Tab-separated table of C-alpha atoms and ligand atoms in Angstrom:
chain	number	residue	atom	x	y	z
A	1	MET	CA	5.199	-7.741	-13.237
A	2	LYS	CA	1.895	-7.648	-15.205
A	3	SER	CA	-1.099	-5.926	-16.010
A	4	ILE	CA	-4.489	-6.660	-15.556
A	5	GLN	CA	-7.632	-5.195	-18.018
A	6	LEU	CA	-10.800	-4.159	-15.557
A	7	GLY	CA	-13.200	-2.971	-17.862
A	8	ASP	CA	-11.133	0.554	-19.089
A	9	LEU	CA	-8.593	0.776	-16.345
A	10	GLU	CA	-5.305	-1.050	-16.639
A	11	LEU	CA	-4.220	-2.453	-12.885
A	12	THR	CA	0.061	-2.646	-13.171
A	13	PRO	CA	1.004	-3.640	-9.944
A	14	LEU	CA	5.253	-1.988	-9.641
A	15	LEU	CA	7.850	-2.831	-6.885
A	16	ASP	CA	9.917	-0.276	-4.979
A	17	GLY	CA	11.720	-3.553	-3.330
A	18	TYR	CA	12.156	-5.731	0.226
A	19	PHE	CA	12.204	-5.243	3.901
A	20	ARG	CA	11.375	-6.875	6.592
A	21	LEU	CA	8.911	-6.098	9.496
A	22	ASP	CA	8.749	-8.019	13.091
A	23	GLY	CA	6.783	-11.101	12.834
A	24	GLY	CA	5.464	-10.421	15.908
A	25	SER	CA	3.952	-7.181	15.662
A	26	MET	CA	2.806	-8.092	11.832
A	27	PHE	CA	0.369	-10.535	13.213
A	28	GLY	CA	-0.566	-9.169	17.045
A	29	VAL	CA	-1.991	-11.389	18.895
A	30	VAL	CA	-1.412	-14.129	16.528
A	31	PRO	CA	1.000	-16.745	18.361
A	32	LYS	CA	4.058	-17.168	16.577
A	33	PRO	CA	3.698	-20.792	16.545
A	34	LEU	CA	0.897	-19.819	13.848
A	35	TRP	CA	2.043	-16.697	11.810
A	36	GLU	CA	5.221	-18.565	10.902
A	37	ARG	CA	3.915	-21.420	9.239
A	38	ARG	CA	2.162	-18.432	6.916
A	39	ALA	CA	5.539	-16.570	7.030
A	40	PRO	CA	9.110	-17.384	8.038
A	41	ALA	CA	11.215	-15.412	10.459
A	42	ASP	CA	14.979	-15.348	9.906
A	43	GLU	CA	16.871	-14.719	13.027
A	44	ARG	CA	16.247	-11.469	13.964
A	45	ASN	CA	12.796	-12.471	13.725
A	46	ARG	CA	12.088	-10.046	11.369
A	47	ILE	CA	9.474	-11.613	8.469
A	48	SER	CA	9.792	-10.757	4.328
A	49	LEU	CA	7.390	-8.015	2.867
A	50	ALA	CA	7.072	-6.870	-0.935
A	51	MET	CA	6.314	-2.571	-1.541
A	52	ARG	CA	4.159	-2.749	-4.203
A	53	PRO	CA	2.300	0.641	-5.200
A	54	LEU	CA	-0.843	-0.029	-7.489
A	55	LEU	CA	-0.067	2.139	-11.139
A	56	VAL	CA	-4.170	2.736	-13.047
A	57	ARG	CA	-4.072	3.626	-16.262
A	58	GLY	CA	-7.185	5.581	-17.595
A	59	PRO	CA	-8.211	5.090	-21.332
A	60	SER	CA	-7.099	8.599	-21.856
A	61	THR	CA	-3.316	7.493	-21.522
A	62	ARG	CA	-3.816	5.357	-24.772
A	63	SER	CA	-6.101	8.400	-26.987
A	64	ALA	CA	-2.806	10.315	-25.549
A	65	ARG	CA	-5.053	12.900	-23.951
A	66	ALA	CA	-3.796	14.172	-20.781
A	67	GLY	CA	-5.317	14.435	-17.105
A	68	GLN	CA	-7.289	12.138	-16.265
A	69	GLY	CA	-5.568	8.353	-17.443
A	70	THR	CA	-2.469	8.048	-15.095
A	71	LEU	CA	-2.648	7.045	-11.365
A	72	LEU	CA	0.113	5.670	-8.629
A	73	ILE	CA	-1.346	4.040	-5.358
A	74	ASP	CA	1.276	4.580	-2.975
A	75	ALA	CA	4.748	5.007	-3.712
A	76	GLY	CA	7.028	2.458	-1.350
A	77	ALA	CA	9.697	4.009	0.903
A	78	GLY	CA	11.950	5.741	-1.518
A	79	ASN	CA	15.258	6.774	-1.743
A	80	LYS	CA	15.651	8.935	1.653
A	81	MET	CA	16.368	6.040	4.508
A	82	ASP	CA	19.572	5.907	6.350
A	83	ALA	CA	22.433	3.508	6.818
A	84	LYS	CA	20.913	2.520	9.949
A	85	SER	CA	17.113	1.676	9.052
A	86	VAL	CA	18.675	0.490	6.587
A	87	ASP	CA	20.055	-2.263	8.638
A	88	ILE	CA	16.853	-2.543	10.871
A	89	TYR	CA	14.674	-3.017	8.179
A	90	ALA	CA	16.219	-4.639	6.016
A	91	LEU	CA	15.633	-2.156	2.975
A	92	ASP	CA	16.471	-4.072	-0.132
A	93	ARG	CA	15.658	-1.242	-3.082
A	94	ARG	CA	17.629	-3.032	-6.666
A	95	ARG	CA	14.637	-3.247	-8.012
A	96	ASN	CA	12.692	-0.434	-7.561
A	97	ILE	CA	10.078	1.970	-8.777
A	98	VAL	CA	12.312	3.248	-11.631
A	99	HIS	CA	12.521	-0.075	-12.596
A	100	SER	CA	9.152	-0.895	-12.891
A	101	LEU	CA	7.811	1.706	-14.156
A	102	ALA	CA	10.858	1.648	-16.851
A	103	ASP	CA	9.650	-2.212	-17.672
A	104	ILE	CA	6.333	-0.694	-19.143
A	105	GLY	CA	7.895	2.190	-21.195
A	106	LEU	CA	6.822	5.089	-18.593
A	107	GLY	CA	9.349	7.676	-16.263
A	108	LEU	CA	8.472	9.737	-13.341
A	109	GLY	CA	7.119	12.078	-15.445
A	110	HIS	CA	4.207	10.033	-16.858
A	111	ILE	CA	2.801	9.635	-13.230
A	112	GLU	CA	-0.506	12.646	-13.233
A	113	ILE	CA	-1.457	11.779	-9.679
A	114	ALA	CA	-0.102	10.461	-6.459
A	115	LEU	CA	-2.460	9.085	-4.238
A	116	ALA	CA	-1.611	8.258	-0.330
A	117	SER	CA	-3.652	5.738	1.534
A	118	HIS	CA	-1.654	6.874	4.261
A	119	LEU	CA	1.553	8.634	5.029
A	120	HIS	CA	3.680	6.220	7.068
A	121	PHE	CA	7.579	5.970	5.509
A	122	ASP	CA	7.377	2.202	3.306
A	123	HIS	CA	3.816	3.936	1.604
A	124	ALA	CA	4.856	7.604	0.945
A	125	GLY	CA	8.789	7.962	1.006
A	126	GLY	CA	8.942	7.475	-2.552
A	127	PHE	CA	6.481	10.550	-2.749
A	128	THR	CA	9.449	13.154	-2.220
A	129	THR	CA	13.415	12.272	-3.530
A	130	ARG	CA	17.026	13.109	-2.118
A	131	THR	CA	19.631	14.072	-5.462
A	132	GLU	CA	22.370	14.859	-5.262
A	133	SER	CA	22.797	17.973	-3.576
A	134	GLY	CA	21.080	16.881	-1.159
A	135	ASP	CA	18.429	18.635	-1.639
A	136	ILE	CA	14.538	17.212	-1.497
A	137	ARG	CA	12.338	16.869	-3.954
A	138	PRO	CA	8.485	15.525	-4.812
A	139	THR	CA	9.911	12.606	-7.350
A	140	PHE	CA	6.889	13.049	-9.983
A	141	PRO	CA	7.511	15.709	-10.953
A	142	ASN	CA	4.334	16.440	-12.813
A	143	ALA	CA	2.259	14.706	-9.978
A	144	ARG	CA	-0.065	16.032	-8.335
A	145	TYR	CA	-0.105	14.389	-4.906
A	146	VAL	CA	-3.165	13.571	-3.199
A	147	VAL	CA	-3.360	12.886	0.676
A	148	ARG	CA	-6.889	12.903	2.798
A	149	ALA	CA	-7.109	16.154	5.264
A	150	ALA	CA	-6.970	14.288	8.448
A	151	GLU	CA	-3.874	11.911	7.641
A	152	TRP	CA	-1.661	15.514	6.514
A	153	GLU	CA	-2.638	15.871	10.171
A	154	ASP	CA	-2.130	13.452	11.998
A	155	ALA	CA	1.030	12.976	9.900
A	156	THR	CA	2.656	16.504	10.490
A	157	HIS	CA	1.609	16.442	14.403
A	158	PRO	CA	2.399	12.910	14.812
A	159	HIS	CA	3.221	11.721	18.271
A	160	GLU	CA	5.177	8.838	20.575
A	161	ARG	CA	3.029	6.291	19.281
A	162	ASN	CA	3.692	6.995	15.799
A	163	ARG	CA	6.232	8.813	15.704
A	164	ALA	CA	8.570	6.450	13.711
A	165	SER	CA	6.024	5.186	11.558
A	166	TYR	CA	5.472	9.393	10.026
A	167	GLN	CA	9.393	10.669	8.722
A	168	GLN	CA	8.614	14.668	8.153
A	169	ASP	CA	11.142	14.396	4.862
A	170	ASP	CA	8.493	11.618	3.132
A	171	PHE	CA	5.377	14.630	2.534
A	172	VAL	CA	6.170	18.019	4.238
A	173	PRO	CA	8.078	19.302	1.021
A	174	LEU	CA	5.049	19.192	-0.821
A	175	GLY	CA	3.243	21.571	0.234
A	176	PRO	CA	6.072	24.657	-0.219
A	177	ALA	CA	6.478	22.453	-3.961
A	178	GLY	CA	2.564	23.693	-4.311
A	179	VAL	CA	1.696	19.755	-5.842
A	180	LEU	CA	-0.636	19.150	-2.376
A	181	ASP	CA	-4.503	18.382	-2.881
A	182	LEU	CA	-5.316	17.415	0.643
A	183	VAL	CA	-9.436	16.210	0.552
A	184	ASP	CA	-11.886	15.432	3.056
A	185	GLY	CA	-14.213	11.880	3.295
A	186	ASP	CA	-14.745	9.544	0.590
A	187	GLY	CA	-14.947	9.868	-2.476
A	188	ASP	CA	-14.200	9.949	-6.724
A	189	ILE	CA	-10.434	10.242	-7.562
A	190	MET	CA	-10.366	9.736	-11.081
A	191	PRO	CA	-13.690	8.303	-12.604
A	192	GLY	CA	-13.490	4.625	-11.584
A	193	VAL	CA	-11.117	4.973	-8.189
A	194	ARG	CA	-12.030	5.921	-4.931
A	195	VAL	CA	-11.158	6.189	-1.722
A	196	GLN	CA	-12.673	4.200	1.571
A	197	TRP	CA	-11.971	5.212	5.131
A	198	THR	CA	-10.420	1.962	7.183
A	199	GLY	CA	-9.312	3.791	10.123
A	200	GLY	CA	-7.969	1.097	12.121
A	201	HIS	CA	-4.177	0.963	11.354
A	202	ALA	CA	-3.915	4.778	11.709
A	203	ARG	CA	-7.020	7.437	12.207
A	204	SER	CA	-7.273	8.732	8.963
A	205	HIS	CA	-6.237	5.257	6.758
A	206	GLN	CA	-7.877	4.451	3.379
A	207	VAL	CA	-8.559	2.112	0.677
A	208	ILE	CA	-8.749	2.139	-2.778
A	209	VAL	CA	-11.802	0.937	-4.258
A	210	ILE	CA	-11.349	0.193	-8.557
A	211	GLU	CA	-14.515	-0.104	-9.846
A	212	SER	CA	-15.136	-1.191	-14.330
A	213	GLY	CA	-16.630	-2.775	-16.622
A	214	GLY	CA	-18.778	-4.294	-13.756
A	215	ARG	CA	-16.432	-5.711	-11.886
A	216	THR	CA	-14.055	-3.894	-8.717
A	217	ALA	CA	-10.446	-4.056	-7.144
A	218	VAL	CA	-9.090	-3.406	-3.650
A	219	PHE	CA	-5.979	-2.288	-3.045
A	220	THR	CA	-5.931	-2.522	0.935
A	221	ALA	CA	-3.150	-1.238	1.793
A	222	ASP	CA	-2.461	-2.070	5.429
A	223	MET	CA	-6.287	-2.963	6.380
A	224	MET	CA	-4.931	-6.271	5.175
A	225	PRO	CA	-0.955	-5.934	3.268
A	226	THR	CA	-0.664	-9.476	2.902
A	227	THR	CA	-2.589	-13.056	1.609
A	228	ALA	CA	-1.428	-14.305	5.774
A	229	HIS	CA	-3.795	-11.442	6.725
A	230	ILE	CA	-6.982	-12.513	5.426
A	231	ASP	CA	-8.318	-14.461	8.704
A	232	GLU	CA	-9.976	-11.487	10.475
A	233	PRO	CA	-8.286	-11.515	13.917
A	234	TRP	CA	-4.757	-11.614	12.067
A	235	ILE	CA	-4.461	-7.607	12.636
A	236	MET	CA	-1.206	-6.011	13.381
A	237	GLY	CA	0.078	-4.917	16.180
A	238	TYR	CA	1.214	-1.770	14.966
A	239	ASP	CA	-2.844	-0.856	14.285
A	240	LEU	CA	-3.410	2.397	16.300
A	241	TYR	CA	-7.457	1.542	16.447
A	242	PRO	CA	-7.387	-2.794	15.759
A	243	MET	CA	-11.520	-2.967	16.594
A	244	GLU	CA	-11.696	-0.542	13.426
A	245	THR	CA	-9.893	-2.786	11.745
A	246	LEU	CA	-11.642	-5.579	12.872
A	247	ALA	CA	-15.128	-4.202	11.824
A	248	PHE	CA	-13.671	-3.304	9.033
A	249	LYS	CA	-12.178	-6.722	8.223
A	250	LYS	CA	-15.618	-8.660	9.214
A	251	THR	CA	-17.298	-6.675	6.509
A	252	PHE	CA	-14.608	-5.951	4.409
A	253	VAL	CA	-14.217	-10.094	3.655
A	254	ARG	CA	-17.312	-11.230	3.248
A	255	ASP	CA	-18.153	-8.740	0.436
A	256	ALA	CA	-14.727	-9.886	-1.104
A	257	ILE	CA	-15.883	-13.414	-1.181
A	258	GLU	CA	-19.686	-13.425	-2.636
A	259	ARG	CA	-18.538	-10.470	-5.534
A	260	GLU	CA	-15.071	-11.468	-6.076
A	261	TYR	CA	-12.702	-8.498	-5.428
A	262	LEU	CA	-9.600	-8.747	-7.177
A	263	ILE	CA	-7.172	-7.942	-4.495
A	264	PHE	CA	-3.910	-6.443	-4.527
A	265	PHE	CA	-1.597	-7.375	-1.257
A	266	GLU	CA	0.557	-3.981	-1.493
A	267	HIS	CA	3.205	-5.922	1.073
A	268	ASP	CA	2.861	-9.566	0.109
A	269	PRO	CA	6.233	-10.959	-0.759
A	270	LYS	CA	4.931	-13.108	-3.749
A	271	ILE	CA	1.220	-12.529	-4.122
A	272	ALA	CA	0.414	-9.273	-6.265
A	273	ALA	CA	-3.378	-10.263	-6.681
A	274	GLY	CA	-5.768	-12.546	-5.951
A	275	TYR	CA	-9.450	-13.963	-5.319
A	276	ILE	CA	-10.266	-14.554	-1.396
A	277	ARG	CA	-11.790	-17.989	-1.465
A	278	MET	CA	-13.789	-20.394	1.361
A	279	LYS	CA	-13.417	-23.748	0.839
A	280	ASP	CA	-14.434	-26.033	3.703
A	281	GLY	CA	-14.610	-22.813	5.846
A	282	ARG	CA	-11.179	-22.128	5.298
A	283	LYS	CA	-10.391	-18.743	3.533
A	284	TYR	CA	-7.804	-19.234	1.291
A	285	VAL	CA	-5.905	-16.720	-1.680
A	286	GLU	CA	-6.422	-17.876	-5.438
A	287	PRO	CA	-3.067	-15.945	-6.872
A	288	VAL	CA	-3.850	-13.861	-10.190
A	289	ILE	CA	-0.602	-12.002	-10.030
A	290	VAL	CA	2.658	-13.874	-9.136
A	291	ASP	CA	5.918	-12.153	-8.412
A	292	SER	CA	8.716	-13.958	-10.894
B	301	LIG	ZN1	2.591	-0.658	5.147
């Protein structure tokens, strides 16, 4: 996968494979005749999605000074999903994060910070790995794992509506392993990288804003999971607080167009990154990084 240089920072979308979710659930109130033009459904009404964690490398990586260099945002679904769920979600990890890191000469041990947009299984599943002996361990042996404190609270106290999304093995083992950093509120995670609360999809869902050299990139996570979600009312049925998503998107999309944010789409099956543009009153995405 191609990298983008944004000021001092090098941004590389990785791939932890593909999966499928119900098309109706992915587009909420939008009728199928409209959404299936953007995202065709299979015989089980599922649409194809990717999992694209984003790697951010700072200048210290190249000067070999460790400490603030290599940050990973989300980590895909990982290897712990049982056979029934693999079938339901059509999980296909034949190409996964281990391969995408190896493609750029990195291993799991190079990740210094693993940052969560939120802790749903398709984002945080890869934070832990089941070993051959059946133990569950942090996937990145040298990383601190950074999670919003209120998201940790919700993920470890699930209710009937979100229980299927929060798989406890994805994140609970990080606590006893001593690698967890819970952070409150919005702020910098490393120079040029900050988190911003959106709510909407989950009570403490956040996007990641990356600013360097006068340019801005945004990892929109599940606030805007694919290029088919750039229109404001195209909001997932999974969202717990859809009106929060709507309020955030209305401001965000306007700013993204005006200020030319480079958007990283975590779940788009083809377009990993692009600019939202407006032409003849219609929004579209100008692709910058496309899956080959
Ligand atoms: Zn997701």
